[in-house]
mmCIF file of C-alpha atoms and ligand atoms in Angstrom:
data_model
loop_
_atom_site.group_PDB
_atom_site.id
_atom_site.type_symbol
_atom_site.label_atom_id
_atom_site.label_comp_id
_atom_site.label_asym_id
_atom_site.label_seq_id
_atom_site.Cartn_x
_atom_site.Cartn_y
_atom_site.Cartn_z
ATOM 1 C CA MET E 1 46.589 17.097 2.092
ATOM 2 C CA SER E 2 48.647 14.297 0.706
ATOM 3 C CA ARG E 3 48.117 10.502 0.293
ATOM 4 C CA PHE E 4 51.275 10.099 2.674
ATOM 5 C CA TRP E 5 49.351 11.502 5.537
ATOM 6 C CA SER E 6 48.155 9.283 8.349
ATOM 7 C CA PRO E 7 44.555 9.498 9.123
ATOM 8 C CA PHE E 8 45.303 10.913 12.474
ATOM 9 C CA VAL E 9 47.112 13.774 10.855
ATOM 10 C CA LYS E 10 44.330 14.290 8.421
ATOM 11 C CA ASP E 11 41.934 15.025 11.388
ATOM 12 C CA LEU E 12 44.312 17.294 13.535
ATOM 13 C CA VAL E 13 43.010 20.967 14.100
ATOM 14 C CA PRO E 14 46.346 22.710 14.823
ATOM 15 C CA TYR E 15 46.682 25.889 16.715
ATOM 16 C CA VAL E 16 47.105 29.264 14.899
ATOM 17 C CA PRO E 17 49.532 31.530 16.479
ATOM 18 C CA GLY E 18 49.083 35.376 16.220
ATOM 19 C CA GLU E 19 50.728 37.044 13.319
ATOM 20 C CA GLN E 20 54.381 37.566 13.393
ATOM 21 C CA PRO E 21 54.523 40.299 10.640
ATOM 22 C CA LYS E 22 57.524 40.602 8.109
ATOM 23 C CA LEU E 23 57.264 44.272 8.094
ATOM 24 C CA ASP E 24 59.329 46.080 10.731
ATOM 25 C CA ASN E 25 57.377 49.328 11.080
ATOM 26 C CA LEU E 26 54.288 47.895 12.564
ATOM 27 C CA ILE E 27 53.204 48.618 16.115
ATOM 28 C CA LYS E 28 52.830 44.860 17.218
ATOM 29 C CA LEU E 29 50.093 44.753 20.012
ATOM 30 C CA ASN E 30 48.970 41.246 19.018
ATOM 31 C CA THR E 31 50.564 38.480 20.653
ATOM 32 C CA ASN E 32 51.368 39.751 24.344
ATOM 33 C CA GLU E 33 54.944 40.077 24.071
ATOM 34 C CA ASN E 34 56.741 42.500 26.413
ATOM 35 C CA PRO E 35 57.432 45.821 24.900
ATOM 36 C CA TYR E 36 60.763 45.991 26.864
ATOM 37 C CA GLY E 37 63.705 43.768 26.267
ATOM 38 C CA PRO E 38 65.312 41.203 28.490
ATOM 39 C CA SER E 39 67.672 42.093 31.184
ATOM 40 C CA PRO E 40 71.119 42.772 29.986
ATOM 41 C CA LYS E 41 72.555 40.200 32.287
ATOM 42 C CA VAL E 42 70.434 37.624 30.243
ATOM 43 C CA ILE E 43 72.200 38.896 27.050
ATOM 44 C CA ASP E 44 75.581 38.676 28.796
ATOM 45 C CA ALA E 45 74.959 35.079 30.060
ATOM 46 C CA ILE E 46 73.819 33.831 26.560
ATOM 47 C CA ARG E 47 76.864 35.630 24.998
ATOM 48 C CA SER E 48 79.132 33.877 27.380
ATOM 49 C CA GLN E 49 77.885 30.590 25.901
ATOM 50 C CA LEU E 50 78.855 31.373 22.345
ATOM 51 C CA ASP E 51 81.920 29.289 22.043
ATOM 52 C CA ASP E 52 83.088 25.786 21.127
ATOM 53 C CA GLY E 53 80.949 24.465 23.983
ATOM 54 C CA LEU E 54 78.029 24.595 21.557
ATOM 55 C CA ARG E 55 79.329 21.208 20.125
ATOM 56 C CA LEU E 56 78.300 19.574 23.273
ATOM 57 C CA TYR E 57 74.756 18.796 24.220
ATOM 58 C CA PRO E 58 73.152 20.703 26.987
ATOM 59 C CA ALA E 59 72.490 19.284 30.371
ATOM 60 C CA PRO E 60 69.354 17.109 29.607
ATOM 61 C CA ASN E 61 67.519 18.022 32.853
ATOM 62 C CA ALA E 62 68.531 21.569 32.822
ATOM 63 C CA ASP E 63 69.325 21.245 36.689
ATOM 64 C CA ALA E 64 70.951 24.669 36.907
ATOM 65 C CA LEU E 65 67.729 26.267 36.035
ATOM 66 C CA LYS E 66 65.498 24.029 38.060
ATOM 67 C CA ASP E 67 67.602 24.852 41.091
ATOM 68 C CA SER E 68 67.397 28.486 40.225
ATOM 69 C CA ILE E 69 63.522 28.392 39.851
ATOM 70 C CA ALA E 70 63.227 26.047 43.148
ATOM 71 C CA SER E 71 65.254 28.634 45.220
ATOM 72 C CA TYR E 72 63.119 31.498 43.658
ATOM 73 C CA TYR E 73 59.792 29.967 44.740
ATOM 74 C CA GLY E 74 60.991 28.122 47.955
ATOM 75 C CA VAL E 75 60.370 24.716 46.592
ATOM 76 C CA SER E 76 62.558 21.725 45.945
ATOM 77 C CA SER E 77 64.135 21.113 42.512
ATOM 78 C CA ALA E 78 62.162 17.843 42.490
ATOM 79 C CA GLN E 79 59.000 20.048 42.168
ATOM 80 C CA VAL E 80 60.063 21.838 39.116
ATOM 81 C CA PHE E 81 59.868 20.903 35.452
ATOM 82 C CA VAL E 82 61.150 23.039 32.523
ATOM 83 C CA GLY E 83 60.442 22.972 28.903
ATOM 84 C CA ASN E 84 60.661 24.545 25.498
ATOM 85 C CA GLY E 85 58.104 27.365 26.347
ATOM 86 C CA SER E 86 55.209 26.803 28.558
ATOM 87 C CA ASP E 87 53.359 25.481 25.342
ATOM 88 C CA GLU E 88 55.630 22.275 25.476
ATOM 89 C CA VAL E 89 54.985 21.874 29.219
ATOM 90 C CA LEU E 90 51.350 22.174 28.627
ATOM 91 C CA ALA E 91 51.451 19.550 25.842
ATOM 92 C CA HIS E 92 53.337 17.210 28.299
ATOM 93 C CA ILE E 93 50.641 17.697 31.082
ATOM 94 C CA PHE E 94 47.795 16.892 28.666
ATOM 95 C CA HIS E 95 49.710 13.671 27.723
ATOM 96 C CA ALA E 96 51.014 12.731 31.240
ATOM 97 C CA LEU E 97 48.481 13.831 33.691
ATOM 98 C CA PHE E 98 44.927 14.083 32.106
ATOM 99 C CA GLN E 99 42.876 11.058 32.148
ATOM 100 C CA HIS E 100 41.043 9.462 29.239
ATOM 101 C CA GLY E 101 37.283 8.532 29.390
ATOM 102 C CA LYS E 102 36.278 11.664 31.343
ATOM 103 C CA PRO E 103 36.301 15.032 30.063
ATOM 104 C CA VAL E 104 38.943 17.748 30.921
ATOM 105 C CA LEU E 105 37.123 21.001 32.104
ATOM 106 C CA MET E 106 38.118 24.437 30.849
ATOM 107 C CA PRO E 107 36.613 27.575 30.377
ATOM 108 C CA ASP E 108 34.572 28.408 27.014
ATOM 109 C CA ILE E 109 36.762 31.463 26.691
ATOM 110 C CA SER E 110 40.442 30.554 27.512
ATOM 111 C CA TYR E 111 43.795 29.684 25.918
ATOM 112 C CA SER E 112 42.743 28.189 22.532
ATOM 113 C CA PHE E 113 45.736 25.708 22.609
ATOM 114 C CA TYR E 114 43.899 23.438 25.236
ATOM 115 C CA PRO E 115 41.374 22.092 22.849
ATOM 116 C CA VAL E 116 44.184 21.519 20.392
ATOM 117 C CA TYR E 117 46.267 19.537 22.851
ATOM 118 C CA CYS E 118 42.929 17.408 23.651
ATOM 119 C CA GLY E 119 42.782 16.700 19.902
ATOM 120 C CA LEU E 120 46.275 15.619 19.636
ATOM 121 C CA TYR E 121 46.068 13.305 22.691
ATOM 122 C CA GLY E 122 42.629 12.007 22.211
ATOM 123 C CA ILE E 123 41.139 13.558 25.345
ATOM 124 C CA GLU E 124 37.708 14.887 25.602
ATOM 125 C CA ALA E 125 37.414 18.515 26.280
ATOM 126 C CA ARG E 126 34.301 20.056 28.254
ATOM 127 C CA VAL E 127 34.120 23.791 28.017
ATOM 128 C CA LEU E 128 32.283 25.535 30.870
ATOM 129 C CA PRO E 129 30.786 28.905 30.118
ATOM 130 C CA LEU E 130 32.275 31.871 32.015
ATOM 131 C CA ALA E 131 29.751 33.982 33.889
ATOM 132 C CA GLU E 132 28.140 36.947 32.098
ATOM 133 C CA ASP E 133 30.853 39.265 33.449
ATOM 134 C CA PHE E 134 33.387 36.785 31.965
ATOM 135 C CA SER E 135 34.498 35.647 35.521
ATOM 136 C CA ILE E 136 35.304 31.969 36.139
ATOM 137 C CA ARG E 137 32.336 30.270 37.869
ATOM 138 C CA VAL E 138 34.118 28.245 40.375
ATOM 139 C CA GLU E 139 31.055 26.410 41.464
ATOM 140 C CA ASP E 140 30.798 24.739 37.897
ATOM 141 C CA TYR E 141 34.220 22.942 38.366
ATOM 142 C CA ARG E 142 33.078 19.701 40.051
ATOM 143 C CA GLY E 143 31.761 16.098 39.033
ATOM 144 C CA ALA E 144 33.594 13.577 37.200
ATOM 145 C CA ASN E 145 36.343 14.865 35.084
ATOM 146 C CA GLY E 146 39.649 13.765 33.659
ATOM 147 C CA GLY E 147 41.565 16.952 34.904
ATOM 148 C CA ILE E 148 41.021 20.820 34.983
ATOM 149 C CA ILE E 149 42.869 23.686 33.350
ATOM 150 C CA PHE E 150 42.537 27.539 33.210
ATOM 151 C CA PRO E 151 44.745 30.326 32.787
ATOM 152 C CA ASN E 152 44.909 32.769 35.784
ATOM 153 C CA PRO E 153 44.854 35.460 34.918
ATOM 154 C CA ASN E 154 42.493 34.085 32.149
ATOM 155 C CA ALA E 155 43.457 34.954 28.748
ATOM 156 C CA PRO E 156 42.278 36.587 26.653
ATOM 157 C CA THR E 157 39.913 38.069 29.232
ATOM 158 C CA GLY E 158 42.818 39.131 31.536
ATOM 159 C CA MET E 159 40.515 38.512 34.412
ATOM 160 C CA LEU E 160 41.868 37.213 37.691
ATOM 161 C CA LEU E 161 40.569 34.344 40.057
ATOM 162 C CA PRO E 162 41.715 34.969 43.588
ATOM 163 C CA LEU E 163 43.530 32.224 45.358
ATOM 164 C CA ALA E 164 40.301 31.489 47.428
ATOM 165 C CA GLY E 165 38.516 30.286 44.329
ATOM 166 C CA ILE E 166 41.414 28.114 43.271
ATOM 167 C CA GLU E 167 41.479 26.480 46.615
ATOM 168 C CA GLN E 168 37.706 25.851 46.253
ATOM 169 C CA ILE E 169 38.341 24.084 42.877
ATOM 170 C CA LEU E 170 41.121 22.102 44.324
ATOM 171 C CA GLN E 171 39.128 20.971 47.390
ATOM 172 C CA ALA E 172 36.109 20.048 45.069
ATOM 173 C CA ASN E 173 38.330 17.849 42.895
ATOM 174 C CA PRO E 174 40.939 15.969 45.164
ATOM 175 C CA ASP E 175 41.052 13.050 42.538
ATOM 176 C CA SER E 176 41.949 15.167 39.487
ATOM 177 C CA VAL E 177 44.841 17.192 38.469
ATOM 178 C CA VAL E 178 44.161 20.817 38.574
ATOM 179 C CA VAL E 179 46.531 22.983 36.279
ATOM 180 C CA VAL E 180 46.696 26.683 36.851
ATOM 181 C CA ASP E 181 48.480 28.310 33.687
ATOM 182 C CA GLU E 182 50.090 31.491 35.213
ATOM 183 C CA ALA E 183 51.439 32.783 32.008
ATOM 184 C CA TYR E 184 50.434 36.468 32.790
ATOM 185 C CA VAL E 185 50.507 36.101 36.620
ATOM 186 C CA ASP E 186 53.440 38.644 37.208
ATOM 187 C CA PHE E 187 51.329 41.617 35.880
ATOM 188 C CA GLY E 188 48.997 41.530 38.772
ATOM 189 C CA GLY E 189 48.142 38.141 40.105
ATOM 190 C CA GLU E 190 49.131 36.139 42.992
ATOM 191 C CA THR E 191 50.787 32.785 42.229
ATOM 192 C CA ALA E 192 49.241 29.480 43.351
ATOM 193 C CA ILE E 193 52.740 28.104 43.877
ATOM 194 C CA ALA E 194 52.226 28.920 47.583
ATOM 195 C CA LEU E 195 49.504 26.086 47.536
ATOM 196 C CA VAL E 196 51.503 23.188 46.013
ATOM 197 C CA ASP E 197 52.767 21.778 49.262
ATOM 198 C CA ARG E 198 49.074 21.467 50.586
ATOM 199 C CA TYR E 199 47.422 20.169 47.327
ATOM 200 C CA PRO E 200 49.175 17.243 45.655
ATOM 201 C CA ASN E 201 46.859 17.621 42.881
ATOM 202 C CA LEU E 202 47.922 21.182 41.925
ATOM 203 C CA LEU E 203 50.300 21.988 39.127
ATOM 204 C CA VAL E 204 51.047 25.683 38.191
ATOM 205 C CA THR E 205 52.601 26.599 34.898
ATOM 206 C CA GLN E 206 54.458 29.755 34.087
ATOM 207 C CA THR E 207 56.471 31.105 31.195
ATOM 208 C CA LEU E 208 59.427 33.439 30.707
ATOM 209 C CA SER E 209 57.908 34.662 27.400
ATOM 210 C CA LYS E 210 55.921 37.662 29.007
ATOM 211 C CA SER E 211 57.096 39.096 32.313
ATOM 212 C CA ARG E 212 60.797 38.301 31.428
ATOM 213 C CA SER E 213 60.605 39.353 27.964
ATOM 214 C CA LEU E 214 62.001 36.119 26.603
ATOM 215 C CA ALA E 215 59.305 34.716 24.118
ATOM 216 C CA GLY E 216 62.127 34.287 21.621
ATOM 217 C CA LEU E 217 64.201 32.045 23.877
ATOM 218 C CA ARG E 218 61.417 29.564 24.598
ATOM 219 C CA VAL E 219 61.402 28.601 28.259
ATOM 220 C CA GLY E 220 58.335 27.573 30.368
ATOM 221 C CA LEU E 221 58.068 25.761 33.668
ATOM 222 C CA ALA E 222 55.666 23.865 36.051
ATOM 223 C CA VAL E 223 55.778 23.596 39.646
ATOM 224 C CA GLY E 224 53.872 20.956 41.769
ATOM 225 C CA HIS E 225 54.133 17.866 43.761
ATOM 226 C CA ALA E 226 57.210 15.757 42.996
ATOM 227 C CA ASP E 227 54.984 12.744 41.769
ATOM 228 C CA LEU E 228 53.429 15.093 39.024
ATOM 229 C CA ILE E 229 56.649 16.175 37.968
ATOM 230 C CA GLU E 230 58.016 12.732 37.508
ATOM 231 C CA ALA E 231 55.205 12.070 35.243
ATOM 232 C CA LEU E 232 56.280 15.015 33.134
ATOM 233 C CA GLU E 233 59.810 13.892 33.196
ATOM 234 C CA ARG E 234 58.665 10.202 32.025
ATOM 235 C CA VAL E 235 56.957 11.854 28.935
ATOM 236 C CA LYS E 236 59.691 14.323 28.222
ATOM 237 C CA ASN E 237 62.328 11.679 28.293
ATOM 238 C CA SER E 238 60.321 9.609 25.852
ATOM 239 C CA PHE E 239 60.158 12.445 23.436
ATOM 240 C CA ASN E 240 63.101 14.863 23.458
ATOM 241 C CA SER E 241 65.942 14.624 26.116
ATOM 242 C CA TYR E 242 67.228 18.252 25.409
ATOM 243 C CA PRO E 243 64.302 20.636 25.055
ATOM 244 C CA LEU E 244 66.122 23.361 26.320
ATOM 245 C CA ASP E 245 69.462 24.462 24.660
ATOM 246 C CA ARG E 246 72.730 25.731 26.232
ATOM 247 C CA LEU E 247 71.617 29.361 25.534
ATOM 248 C CA ALA E 248 68.163 28.968 27.051
ATOM 249 C CA ILE E 249 69.355 27.518 30.165
ATOM 250 C CA VAL E 250 71.806 30.197 30.988
ATOM 251 C CA GLY E 251 69.591 32.992 29.745
ATOM 252 C CA ALA E 252 66.688 31.740 31.904
ATOM 253 C CA VAL E 253 68.840 31.479 35.085
ATOM 254 C CA ALA E 254 70.006 34.994 34.576
ATOM 255 C CA ALA E 255 66.624 36.244 34.153
ATOM 256 C CA PHE E 256 65.496 34.800 37.522
ATOM 257 C CA GLU E 257 68.644 36.286 39.178
ATOM 258 C CA ASP E 258 67.968 40.015 38.088
ATOM 259 C CA GLN E 259 64.951 40.789 40.094
ATOM 260 C CA ALA E 260 65.246 44.335 39.891
ATOM 261 C CA TRP E 261 64.930 44.351 36.121
ATOM 262 C CA PHE E 262 61.906 42.113 36.334
ATOM 263 C CA GLU E 263 60.099 44.304 38.795
ATOM 264 C CA GLN E 264 60.806 47.417 36.745
ATOM 265 C CA CYS E 265 59.612 46.037 33.724
ATOM 266 C CA CYS E 266 56.446 44.519 35.261
ATOM 267 C CA ARG E 267 55.682 47.673 36.947
ATOM 268 C CA ALA E 268 56.100 49.857 33.757
ATOM 269 C CA VAL E 269 53.560 47.482 31.962
ATOM 270 C CA ILE E 270 51.151 47.631 34.874
ATOM 271 C CA ASP E 271 51.130 51.414 34.832
ATOM 272 C CA SER E 272 50.789 51.474 31.139
ATOM 273 C CA ARG E 273 47.870 49.046 31.282
ATOM 274 C CA GLU E 274 45.975 51.178 33.906
ATOM 275 C CA GLN E 275 46.564 54.330 31.554
ATOM 276 C CA LEU E 276 45.582 52.392 28.306
ATOM 277 C CA SER E 277 42.445 51.012 30.114
ATOM 278 C CA ALA E 278 41.490 54.486 31.133
ATOM 279 C CA ALA E 279 42.090 56.082 27.772
ATOM 280 C CA LEU E 280 40.291 53.391 25.919
ATOM 281 C CA THR E 281 37.244 53.828 28.418
ATOM 282 C CA GLN E 282 37.360 57.683 27.535
ATOM 283 C CA LEU E 283 36.902 56.554 23.759
ATOM 284 C CA GLY E 284 33.787 54.626 24.674
ATOM 285 C CA PHE E 285 35.225 51.211 24.951
ATOM 286 C CA GLU E 286 33.955 48.718 27.560
ATOM 287 C CA VAL E 287 37.324 47.355 28.948
ATOM 288 C CA LEU E 288 37.505 44.274 31.161
ATOM 289 C CA PRO E 289 39.473 44.424 34.393
ATOM 290 C CA SER E 290 42.804 43.042 33.567
ATOM 291 C CA ALA E 291 45.625 41.575 35.665
ATOM 292 C CA ALA E 292 47.696 40.633 32.642
ATOM 293 C CA ASN E 293 49.901 42.474 29.957
ATOM 294 C CA PHE E 294 46.649 42.952 27.660
ATOM 295 C CA VAL E 295 43.346 44.267 27.755
ATOM 296 C CA LEU E 296 40.147 42.873 25.986
ATOM 297 C CA ALA E 297 37.972 45.691 25.041
ATOM 298 C CA ARG E 298 34.802 46.363 22.860
ATOM 299 C CA HIS E 299 33.133 49.324 21.479
ATOM 300 C CA PRO E 300 29.318 49.213 21.654
ATOM 301 C CA GLN E 301 28.904 50.916 18.251
ATOM 302 C CA ARG E 302 31.768 49.596 16.247
ATOM 303 C CA ASP E 303 32.297 46.239 14.611
ATOM 304 C CA ALA E 304 35.649 44.737 16.204
ATOM 305 C CA ALA E 305 36.756 42.960 12.875
ATOM 306 C CA GLN E 306 36.319 46.421 11.036
ATOM 307 C CA LEU E 307 38.249 48.241 13.935
ATOM 308 C CA ALA E 308 41.130 45.659 13.733
ATOM 309 C CA ALA E 309 41.290 45.998 9.948
ATOM 310 C CA GLY E 310 41.289 49.708 10.218
ATOM 311 C CA LEU E 311 44.104 49.661 12.815
ATOM 312 C CA ARG E 312 46.144 47.257 10.499
ATOM 313 C CA GLU E 313 45.733 50.063 7.720
ATOM 314 C CA ARG E 314 47.203 52.446 10.289
ATOM 315 C CA ARG E 315 50.041 50.052 10.989
ATOM 316 C CA VAL E 316 48.861 48.933 14.397
ATOM 317 C CA ILE E 317 48.065 45.101 14.820
ATOM 318 C CA VAL E 318 45.808 43.687 17.676
ATOM 319 C CA ARG E 319 44.178 40.457 18.028
ATOM 320 C CA HIS E 320 40.684 39.612 17.133
ATOM 321 C CA PHE E 321 39.100 36.327 17.684
ATOM 322 C CA ARG E 322 36.139 35.192 15.624
ATOM 323 C CA GLN E 323 34.813 33.198 18.536
ATOM 324 C CA PRO E 324 31.312 33.370 20.107
ATOM 325 C CA ARG E 325 30.832 35.772 22.902
ATOM 326 C CA ILE E 326 34.119 37.740 22.138
ATOM 327 C CA GLU E 327 33.867 38.436 18.477
ATOM 328 C CA GLN E 328 33.107 42.085 19.168
ATOM 329 C CA PHE E 329 36.111 42.453 21.456
ATOM 330 C CA LEU E 330 39.756 43.322 20.521
ATOM 331 C CA ARG E 331 42.577 41.987 22.595
ATOM 332 C CA ILE E 332 45.187 44.493 22.875
ATOM 333 C CA THR E 333 48.733 43.765 24.204
ATOM 334 C CA VAL E 334 50.099 46.541 26.380
ATOM 335 C CA GLY E 335 52.956 48.411 24.691
ATOM 336 C CA THR E 336 55.241 51.193 25.801
ATOM 337 C CA PRO E 337 53.632 54.467 26.565
ATOM 338 C CA GLU E 338 54.488 55.565 22.970
ATOM 339 C CA GLN E 339 53.021 52.481 21.233
ATOM 340 C CA ASN E 340 49.794 52.827 23.347
ATOM 341 C CA GLN E 341 49.436 56.330 22.241
ATOM 342 C CA ALA E 342 49.902 55.510 18.685
ATOM 343 C CA LEU E 343 47.096 52.838 19.052
ATOM 344 C CA LEU E 344 44.884 55.524 20.767
ATOM 345 C CA ASP E 345 45.518 57.947 17.970
ATOM 346 C CA ALA E 346 44.579 55.520 15.343
ATOM 347 C CA LEU E 347 41.422 54.301 17.285
ATOM 348 C CA GLY E 348 40.685 57.995 17.759
ATOM 349 C CA SER E 349 40.816 58.780 14.022
ATOM 350 C CA LEU E 350 38.951 55.416 13.134
ATOM 351 C CA LEU E 351 36.005 56.287 15.599
ATOM 352 C CA ASN E 352 35.904 59.891 14.280
ATOM 353 C CA GLY E 353 36.107 58.935 10.582
HETATM 354 C C1 LIG H 23 47.445 31.407 28.593
HETATM 355 C C2 LIG H 23 48.763 31.199 27.850
HETATM 356 N N1 LIG H 23 49.392 30.083 28.283
HETATM 357 C C3 LIG H 23 50.527 29.547 27.710
HETATM 358 C C4 LIG H 23 51.108 30.462 26.733
HETATM 359 C C5 LIG H 23 52.380 29.898 26.049
HETATM 360 O O1 LIG H 23 53.539 30.541 26.099
HETATM 361 P P1 LIG H 23 54.831 30.132 25.929
HETATM 362 O O2 LIG H 23 54.913 28.687 25.111
HETATM 363 O O3 LIG H 23 55.456 31.225 25.181
HETATM 364 O O4 LIG H 23 55.512 29.777 27.084
HETATM 365 C C6 LIG H 23 50.392 31.600 26.242
HETATM 366 C C7 LIG H 23 51.091 32.342 25.178
HETATM 367 O O5 LIG H 23 50.594 33.262 24.627
HETATM 368 C C8 LIG H 23 49.158 31.894 26.725
HETATM 369 O O6 LIG H 23 48.411 32.914 26.502
#
């Protein structure tokens, strides 16, 4: 703390991202990155921009990327917003579309950045408990609210809410913006983008960080009614006119063009997830059903914090949340088959030791 800090900054509670370790030889299963690299066409596209053109600002509205996302999802470009990672897109949503004076509804166990944005923008958060089996209780999402947000599949549970449940929430809340954060949808969910033309209060966010292997490029997007997008543009253009740089724009366009690469990576991750879940179950873990690129698992006889520490000693890092209801769980990102095997070997030796 410093005497130069504003009272506002003193009270901020920032998000704490998962560790990005300095050591190279760790098996990193802690931040839900894709174990496979991006499409070679993405790398070529980025290379093609590495010239004197970098002295020029990028296209402020990243129109080429919006057009490519619009045609990928069969919507108009006016229904697409892009930002520097979906974290930035989410920040603008909290700022531009959630109302003050009524609480924003979100699950008790979900993306821990949501309450941070509430703190940043002075919005009240109301957390609604997930059911005993960690599913979202659709019937709880009603009554006066300033907006609704949840990930689908949820994070860190990995559990999917079917589109019918999302429609129930949309229908019960015609006067609130309902945000479905689809960071992990490509690993087993069905996108709610198909519903945006029927629900003017629906906004769907996605990221290129997970299924398109581009966490390092920082590209996220939102799709919804053009009026919602316009609100996001107003905030973005009052904050940073150029959130996506020249490399990010061409790289992201190329990622959407290489469908074969995308499908192959998602398939490999999904297959590995199923194998990993089965092997963890064999080791005695309870594994929540995941539609994401991670699993949430607990061992009935072993303390999760101790398991996480033991794994780290064996050079495998996973995520452990010191949070009510899930403090005995580990969130394990699905790696390559070799990485998953190394994790299972390390767990096997910890459980036997
Ligand atoms: C549920 C959820 N939403 C959004 C994000 C943000 O992703 P990014 O800012 O990389 O697009 C994450 C990242 O882990 C996430 O888990």
